[in-house]
XYZ file of C-alpha atoms in Angstrom:
477
model
C -115.283 -126.483 -141.380
C -113.926 -129.971 -141.959
C -110.262 -130.987 -142.037
C -110.089 -131.071 -145.847
C -111.400 -127.519 -146.152
C -108.890 -126.315 -143.546
C -106.065 -127.930 -145.444
C -107.179 -126.350 -148.702
C -107.388 -122.905 -147.148
C -103.842 -123.222 -145.850
C -102.598 -124.252 -149.286
C -103.602 -120.938 -150.845
C -101.313 -118.981 -148.571
C -103.439 -116.368 -146.751
C -107.030 -115.665 -145.835
C -106.897 -112.522 -147.962
C -105.988 -114.572 -150.972
C -109.056 -116.733 -150.404
C -111.210 -113.613 -150.214
C -109.859 -112.274 -153.509
C -110.566 -115.573 -155.244
C -114.126 -115.671 -153.938
C -114.748 -112.133 -155.158
C -113.374 -113.052 -158.566
C -115.405 -116.243 -158.850
C -118.800 -116.482 -157.138
C -118.888 -120.190 -157.978
C -117.042 -120.986 -154.758
C -120.336 -121.371 -152.962
C -120.449 -125.066 -151.982
C -122.067 -127.331 -154.556
C -123.422 -130.784 -153.980
C -124.264 -131.688 -157.565
C -122.134 -133.547 -160.069
C -122.650 -131.482 -163.188
C -119.516 -130.322 -164.996
C -120.053 -126.814 -163.640
C -120.409 -128.122 -160.075
C -117.205 -130.131 -160.320
C -115.331 -127.171 -161.807
C -116.624 -124.931 -159.017
C -115.314 -127.331 -156.383
C -111.965 -127.203 -158.167
C -111.873 -123.432 -157.742
C -113.130 -122.007 -161.023
C -116.292 -120.893 -162.714
C -117.370 -121.977 -166.178
C -116.042 -119.513 -168.779
C -115.687 -121.596 -171.941
C -118.559 -123.213 -173.819
C -118.863 -126.992 -173.515
C -119.554 -127.525 -177.197
C -117.006 -130.228 -178.017
C -117.861 -133.928 -178.113
C -115.922 -137.023 -177.110
C -115.386 -137.790 -180.791
C -114.129 -134.263 -181.483
C -111.614 -134.261 -178.635
C -110.519 -137.818 -179.401
C -109.966 -136.847 -183.028
C -108.010 -133.746 -181.999
C -105.763 -135.838 -179.729
C -105.232 -138.370 -182.519
C -104.412 -135.581 -184.959
C -101.986 -134.005 -182.498
C -100.238 -137.303 -181.771
C -100.213 -138.310 -185.469
C -98.147 -141.321 -184.470
C -97.495 -142.922 -187.837
C -96.697 -139.569 -189.431
C -94.388 -138.627 -186.554
C -92.722 -142.021 -186.832
C -91.971 -141.332 -190.485
C -90.402 -138.031 -189.462
C -88.011 -139.404 -186.816
C -87.190 -142.825 -188.251
C -83.599 -141.772 -189.024
C -82.658 -141.607 -185.340
C -83.601 -145.256 -184.778
C -81.924 -146.453 -187.967
C -78.696 -144.754 -186.925
C -78.810 -146.058 -183.369
C -79.727 -149.683 -183.900
C -81.220 -150.277 -187.312
C -84.625 -151.824 -187.993
C -84.743 -153.937 -184.779
C -84.180 -150.801 -182.700
C -87.114 -149.067 -184.361
C -89.519 -152.004 -184.080
C -88.815 -153.162 -180.524
C -88.447 -149.657 -179.129
C -91.804 -148.821 -180.684
C -93.501 -151.771 -178.974
C -91.932 -150.923 -175.614
C -92.863 -147.265 -175.983
C -96.456 -148.180 -176.886
C -96.847 -150.293 -173.748
C -95.215 -147.747 -171.446
C -97.226 -144.896 -172.954
C -100.409 -146.796 -172.127
C -99.161 -147.077 -168.538
C -98.612 -143.310 -168.397
C -101.979 -142.569 -170.012
C -103.760 -144.879 -167.555
C -101.962 -143.193 -164.642
C -102.938 -139.719 -165.841
C -106.485 -140.815 -166.692
C -106.971 -141.798 -163.039
C -106.110 -138.264 -161.957
C -107.845 -136.448 -164.819
C -111.131 -138.163 -164.029
C -111.109 -136.625 -160.537
C -109.719 -133.212 -161.509
C -111.008 -132.391 -165.035
C -109.671 -128.852 -165.539
C -107.908 -127.091 -168.399
C -104.845 -126.620 -166.215
C -104.230 -130.340 -166.282
C -100.903 -131.350 -164.795
C -100.237 -128.330 -162.592
C -103.729 -128.463 -161.118
C -103.270 -132.165 -160.357
C -99.983 -131.487 -158.572
C -101.730 -128.816 -156.500
C -104.353 -131.382 -155.545
C -101.937 -134.179 -154.696
C -98.928 -132.439 -153.132
C -98.533 -131.617 -149.413
C -99.328 -128.033 -148.314
C -95.669 -127.253 -147.579
C -94.633 -127.572 -151.233
C -97.983 -127.086 -152.975
C -97.487 -123.610 -154.406
C -93.944 -124.135 -155.720
C -94.679 -127.622 -157.063
C -97.869 -126.562 -158.835
C -96.279 -123.467 -160.338
C -93.185 -125.348 -161.553
C -95.374 -128.000 -163.167
C -97.450 -125.351 -164.902
C -94.361 -123.560 -166.205
C -92.857 -126.791 -167.530
C -96.169 -127.912 -169.001
C -96.728 -124.714 -170.978
C -93.211 -124.699 -172.403
C -93.206 -128.418 -173.142
C -96.468 -128.190 -175.038
C -95.363 -125.074 -176.912
C -92.164 -126.783 -178.055
C -94.062 -129.933 -179.001
C -96.587 -128.078 -181.145
C -93.734 -126.101 -182.729
C -91.921 -129.346 -183.559
C -94.808 -130.424 -185.805
C -94.637 -127.190 -187.797
C -90.847 -127.499 -187.812
C -91.108 -131.002 -189.277
C -93.611 -129.908 -191.917
C -91.260 -127.184 -193.145
C -88.278 -129.532 -193.330
C -90.326 -132.167 -195.162
C -91.461 -129.636 -197.748
C -87.821 -128.655 -198.192
C -86.995 -132.343 -198.634
C -89.606 -132.686 -201.381
C -88.166 -129.639 -203.153
C -84.712 -131.195 -202.909
C -85.958 -134.428 -204.474
C -87.688 -132.673 -207.366
C -85.121 -129.977 -208.133
C -81.564 -130.781 -209.157
C -80.522 -127.147 -208.797
C -81.825 -126.678 -205.254
C -79.194 -127.159 -202.551
C -80.459 -126.971 -198.942
C -78.010 -125.354 -196.552
C -79.309 -126.793 -193.278
C -79.553 -130.558 -193.436
C -78.442 -133.048 -190.914
C -75.517 -134.972 -192.348
C -75.871 -138.706 -191.851
C -72.974 -139.622 -194.103
C -70.455 -140.013 -191.280
C -71.907 -142.667 -189.036
C -70.960 -146.151 -187.983
C -73.607 -148.458 -189.344
C -76.276 -149.302 -186.780
C -74.723 -147.739 -183.679
C -74.272 -144.015 -184.418
C -70.631 -144.169 -183.337
C -71.420 -145.410 -179.811
C -69.044 -148.112 -178.593
C -71.713 -149.654 -176.357
C -74.620 -151.299 -178.186
C -76.990 -150.800 -175.254
C -76.341 -147.069 -175.100
C -76.833 -146.790 -178.861
C -80.144 -148.616 -178.542
C -81.346 -146.358 -175.719
C -80.349 -143.215 -177.603
C -82.696 -144.436 -180.341
C -85.633 -144.261 -177.915
C -86.347 -140.737 -179.116
C -87.730 -142.081 -182.385
C -90.214 -144.298 -180.527
C -91.208 -141.862 -177.764
C -91.841 -138.707 -179.786
C -94.717 -140.253 -181.820
C -96.607 -140.934 -178.577
C -96.694 -137.388 -177.200
C -99.741 -135.149 -177.019
C -102.581 -137.254 -175.616
C -102.816 -134.932 -172.608
C -104.538 -132.442 -174.932
C -107.846 -133.966 -173.822
C -107.196 -132.697 -170.288
C -106.639 -129.142 -171.457
C -109.894 -129.159 -173.416
C -111.854 -130.602 -170.495
C -113.647 -127.321 -169.755
C -115.090 -127.402 -173.271
C -116.177 -131.044 -173.061
C -119.432 -132.312 -171.489
C -119.152 -135.130 -168.925
C -115.439 -134.388 -168.621
C -114.834 -136.827 -165.760
C -115.756 -139.644 -168.130
C -114.849 -138.299 -171.555
C -111.345 -136.990 -170.826
C -109.959 -140.431 -169.833
C -111.753 -142.054 -172.774
C -110.290 -139.526 -175.227
C -106.779 -139.955 -173.812
C -106.779 -143.745 -173.793
C -108.636 -144.055 -177.082
C -106.215 -141.777 -178.925
C -103.186 -143.665 -177.570
C -104.663 -147.043 -178.535
C -105.748 -145.897 -182.000
C -102.483 -144.136 -182.808
C -100.409 -146.958 -181.366
C -102.060 -149.567 -183.578
C -101.953 -147.479 -186.766
C -98.338 -146.575 -186.038
C -97.445 -150.227 -185.527
C -98.942 -151.163 -188.898
C -97.056 -148.330 -190.583
C -93.821 -149.314 -188.819
C -94.051 -152.920 -190.056
C -94.919 -151.898 -193.623
C -92.122 -149.336 -193.678
C -89.521 -151.808 -192.437
C -90.554 -154.456 -194.966
C -90.144 -151.828 -197.694
C -86.676 -150.789 -196.520
C -83.775 -151.660 -198.787
C -80.238 -150.385 -198.181
C -79.744 -148.650 -194.835
C -76.851 -146.652 -196.292
C -79.043 -145.343 -199.101
C -81.768 -144.275 -196.697
C -79.463 -142.367 -194.370
C -77.554 -140.683 -197.171
C -80.681 -139.385 -198.910
C -80.325 -135.693 -199.817
C -83.925 -135.109 -198.725
C -82.985 -135.657 -195.079
C -85.925 -138.018 -194.492
C -85.610 -141.786 -195.066
C -89.358 -142.211 -195.596
C -89.170 -140.035 -198.722
C -86.325 -142.208 -200.014
C -88.415 -145.339 -199.329
C -91.388 -143.955 -201.261
C -89.098 -143.034 -204.144
C -87.527 -146.489 -204.147
C -90.914 -148.235 -204.108
C -92.712 -146.080 -206.691
C -89.684 -145.454 -208.952
C -91.315 -142.105 -209.636
C -90.643 -138.665 -208.212
C -94.266 -137.707 -208.818
C -95.553 -140.768 -206.986
C -93.105 -140.302 -204.130
C -94.068 -136.632 -203.864
C -97.798 -137.412 -203.663
C -97.297 -140.044 -200.971
C -94.807 -137.945 -199.014
C -96.882 -134.749 -199.179
C -99.488 -136.328 -196.918
C -97.045 -136.223 -194.004
C -96.348 -132.439 -193.907
C -100.063 -131.741 -194.377
C -100.876 -133.831 -191.304
C -97.930 -132.313 -189.424
C -99.373 -128.853 -190.082
C -102.755 -129.989 -188.775
C -101.023 -131.422 -185.704
C -99.378 -128.069 -185.072
C -102.778 -126.356 -185.163
C -104.207 -128.944 -182.763
C -101.212 -128.393 -180.498
C -101.813 -124.655 -180.536
C -105.422 -125.209 -179.446
C -104.375 -127.425 -176.548
C -101.387 -125.354 -175.431
C -103.333 -122.095 -175.505
C -105.862 -123.571 -173.063
C -103.055 -124.556 -170.703
C -101.543 -121.077 -170.894
C -104.975 -119.529 -170.361
C -105.660 -121.710 -167.314
C -102.220 -120.974 -165.855
C -102.771 -117.246 -166.358
C -106.215 -117.569 -164.766
C -104.408 -118.675 -161.597
C -101.970 -115.771 -162.020
C -99.052 -118.055 -162.793
C -97.713 -116.085 -165.777
C -96.575 -112.580 -166.609
C -99.416 -110.477 -168.084
C -101.919 -112.866 -166.533
C -104.855 -110.475 -166.940
C -104.386 -110.309 -170.704
C -103.612 -114.012 -171.162
C -106.617 -115.132 -169.108
C -109.029 -113.040 -171.167
C -111.798 -114.877 -173.030
C -113.010 -113.242 -176.251
C -116.708 -112.497 -175.806
C -117.548 -113.259 -179.415
C -115.818 -116.576 -180.108
C -115.551 -117.698 -176.461
C -111.906 -118.786 -176.735
C -108.659 -117.379 -175.245
C -107.558 -115.413 -178.312
C -104.639 -113.682 -176.578
C -103.212 -116.987 -175.364
C -103.564 -118.465 -178.852
C -101.648 -115.534 -180.370
C -98.839 -115.831 -177.804
C -98.424 -119.555 -178.510
C -98.304 -118.802 -182.236
C -95.523 -116.263 -181.701
C -93.602 -118.729 -179.515
C -93.769 -121.300 -182.303
C -92.312 -118.787 -184.751
C -89.488 -117.888 -182.368
C -88.642 -121.545 -181.738
C -88.381 -122.013 -185.493
C -85.556 -119.470 -185.557
C -83.352 -121.972 -183.711
C -82.922 -123.747 -187.042
C -81.090 -120.737 -188.455
C -78.295 -121.260 -185.949
C -77.872 -125.024 -185.931
C -78.121 -127.791 -188.504
C -79.017 -130.249 -185.711
C -81.777 -128.071 -184.298
C -84.525 -130.483 -185.288
C -83.162 -133.239 -183.045
C -82.820 -130.713 -180.232
C -86.450 -129.626 -180.701
C -87.583 -133.258 -180.524
C -85.558 -133.828 -177.357
C -86.894 -130.661 -175.729
C -90.477 -131.664 -176.532
C -89.945 -135.090 -174.987
C -88.207 -133.743 -171.876
C -90.729 -130.953 -171.309
C -93.856 -133.066 -171.713
C -92.456 -136.066 -169.857
C -91.505 -133.864 -166.907
C -95.061 -132.530 -166.817
C -96.383 -136.111 -166.927
C -94.131 -137.549 -164.242
C -94.663 -134.864 -161.585
C -98.373 -135.549 -160.939
C -97.718 -139.297 -161.115
C -94.965 -139.017 -158.493
C -97.219 -137.006 -156.192
C -100.051 -139.450 -156.765
C -97.774 -142.347 -155.850
C -96.100 -140.650 -152.890
C -99.011 -138.715 -151.372
C -102.284 -139.093 -153.248
C -102.704 -142.794 -152.593
C -101.858 -142.366 -148.894
C -104.487 -139.744 -148.144
C -107.221 -140.735 -145.724
C -109.842 -139.640 -148.233
C -108.153 -141.386 -151.183
C -111.000 -143.862 -151.570
C -113.559 -141.041 -151.710
C -111.673 -139.042 -154.310
C -112.385 -141.010 -157.404
C -113.858 -140.176 -160.748
C -115.603 -142.154 -163.441
C -112.326 -143.841 -164.370
C -110.505 -145.581 -161.544
C -107.797 -148.255 -161.571
C -107.677 -150.756 -158.684
C -105.158 -149.663 -156.047
C -102.539 -152.331 -156.744
C -102.905 -151.918 -160.487
C -102.617 -148.153 -160.109
C -99.437 -148.406 -158.043
C -97.913 -150.741 -160.634
C -98.861 -148.406 -163.481
C -97.463 -145.403 -161.611
C -94.176 -147.185 -160.885
C -93.682 -148.359 -164.473
C -94.518 -144.874 -165.746
C -92.008 -143.148 -163.467
C -89.205 -145.583 -164.318
C -89.856 -145.264 -168.048
C -90.053 -141.471 -167.987
C -86.782 -141.117 -166.063
C -85.035 -143.463 -168.506
C -86.343 -141.576 -171.527
C -85.490 -138.130 -170.162
C -81.905 -139.161 -169.397
C -81.221 -140.539 -172.871
C -83.081 -137.722 -174.622
C -80.190 -135.465 -173.626
C -77.633 -137.651 -175.439
C -76.347 -136.689 -178.908
C -77.441 -138.970 -181.741
C -73.947 -139.350 -183.171
C -70.475 -139.899 -181.783
C -67.943 -138.364 -181.517
C -69.639 -135.257 -180.197
C -68.868 -132.005 -182.001
C -70.325 -128.494 -181.688
C -72.314 -129.280 -184.835
C -74.005 -132.509 -183.671
C -74.236 -131.702 -179.958
C -77.687 -132.085 -178.390
C -78.381 -128.644 -176.946
C -81.795 -129.569 -175.536
C -80.504 -129.719 -171.959
C -79.015 -126.233 -172.288
C -82.298 -124.761 -173.523
C -84.414 -126.608 -170.944
C -82.057 -125.443 -168.184
C -82.420 -121.869 -169.435
C -86.215 -122.116 -169.408
C -86.184 -123.525 -165.869
C -83.692 -120.905 -164.655
C -85.800 -118.048 -166.020
C -88.873 -119.604 -164.426
C -87.203 -119.977 -161.030
C -86.050 -116.350 -161.065
C -89.522 -115.148 -162.054
C -91.218 -117.249 -159.378
C -88.879 -116.194 -156.567
C -89.023 -112.470 -157.273
C -92.579 -112.095 -158.497
C -94.598 -115.224 -159.249
C -94.916 -116.669 -155.750
C -96.524 -113.478 -154.431
C -99.392 -113.534 -156.901
C -99.800 -117.182 -157.933
C -103.151 -118.462 -156.698
C -102.937 -122.160 -155.950
C -106.145 -123.796 -157.210
C -108.775 -124.304 -154.506
C -109.478 -127.961 -153.882
C -112.938 -128.541 -152.483
C -113.320 -131.970 -154.061
C -115.950 -134.417 -152.937
C -116.746 -137.770 -154.464
C -117.168 -137.462 -158.222
C -119.441 -140.231 -159.301
C -119.592 -141.576 -162.832
C -121.616 -139.460 -165.206
C -123.938 -140.368 -168.019
C-alpha cells in the first residue's frame, strides 16, 4: 500500500467505514484505465446515472441557468441606486474578469475530480486529513443551500416581473409588496462614502455571473467529463459575459431619467426603459415578458443542478434521510426524490416575500454568499495545500493552468470573493430601517448554525468522506 492510499484510508475515519463503502460499491477495485467510469471509481463511487448529455447540452444548461443579461435586467436597480450608470458598467466589467478567474480556478480542480458532488468532493481531495471530514461536510452543506437559494431566486424574480407587468397594464391593480425606491439620495443610496456606495452596488454585477458550477454537478451524466466540464464552465461564462456586456451597453444608452426609472411602479427599471422606448404598453409587455420566461427556465435548470448536488451529498451520507435522497429512479435514471425536495425548498423560500418587502434583495444576497462560499473553500484548499502536495504534478486533468498562473488566479479569486461576500451583507439603502435591512446574514447564520448542530450530534458519525484513489488523469478524446 503506497503513502497516498494510506492517507486516503485515514481520511475516512475507520477501517470499518472503508469496509462498508466497499460493500456498497464494488467499483473500488483498483482501475488503471481512464474511462469516465474508471475515474469515478477512483473517486469512490460507481456509475449510477446515464451519461447521455453532451458538451453542448450542459453548456446550454449552464448558460440558461446563468442567464446573465436577463439577470442583469432584474437587478439593475441596485447599481443605479448605488452609483448610477458608471457603477453598473464598470462593476460589470470587473465582475466579468474576476468571474473568469474563479471559473478557471475551479476548472483546474473539476478536471481532476469530475463528480456530481463538486465543491465538497474537491475540498475532501485537497484538505489535510485532520480537517477533511468537517471541511468537506461544511462545504457540501453550504453548496446545497446556496444552489437551492440561487435557483429559487430565479423563480422569485419571474413572479415579481409578472407582477410588474400586471401593474403596468392595469390601473386598478395595486401591488402590496414592492420595494420603495422613492426615498433615496441620487446615485449613492444614502451612503455618505462614495466608495462604500459603489461596493454595495457589486451585487448587481455579481449575481448575473452565478451558476456556471452546474456543469460540475452534471459531470456524472456527461461523457469525457474531465475535458467537457471545464469547457462547459468556461464557455458559459464567456458567452454570458459577452452577451450581458452588449445588453448592458444598449440598456445604458437607452436610459433617460434615473429618477423616473427608480420610481417606476413596476419595480423593475428595465420595464420602464422598454415602455419609454416603445411608447406602447403592448410593445413593452412583449419585450419584458421574455425575461420572466427565461427566469423560469433558469429556475428549472437550477433545480436540475441542485438536485444532483443534494443526491451526491446524500450518497455520501451527508444529509438527513440520505437513503431516500440518494435513490435513483429505475425508470428515468434521475434522483427524483432529490428533485422533489429542491422544489419544495424553492416554494418555502418564496414564502419569505410574504414577511418582507425587501426579501428579493435578501434572496439575491443569500444566493451570492452561499455560492461564493462554496467556490472559495476549494480554491483556498487548492492554494494552501493542493499545490504543495508532493504528487501535485501527477494530479492533473485535461485542463491545467501553469503553476504560477494558477496561483495568481487563485489569489485574485479569493480576494474578490471575500470582498463580494462582505458587501453583500450591506443594506442597499441608508439609513437602515427594519423595512430595508438586509437580513441575508441572519438567514445564512441560521442555516450554518443548524448545520453545525446536525453535524456535531449526528452527521459526523455517518458522513462518508469520499475515497480519493486518484492517479494521473490524462486528457481524453
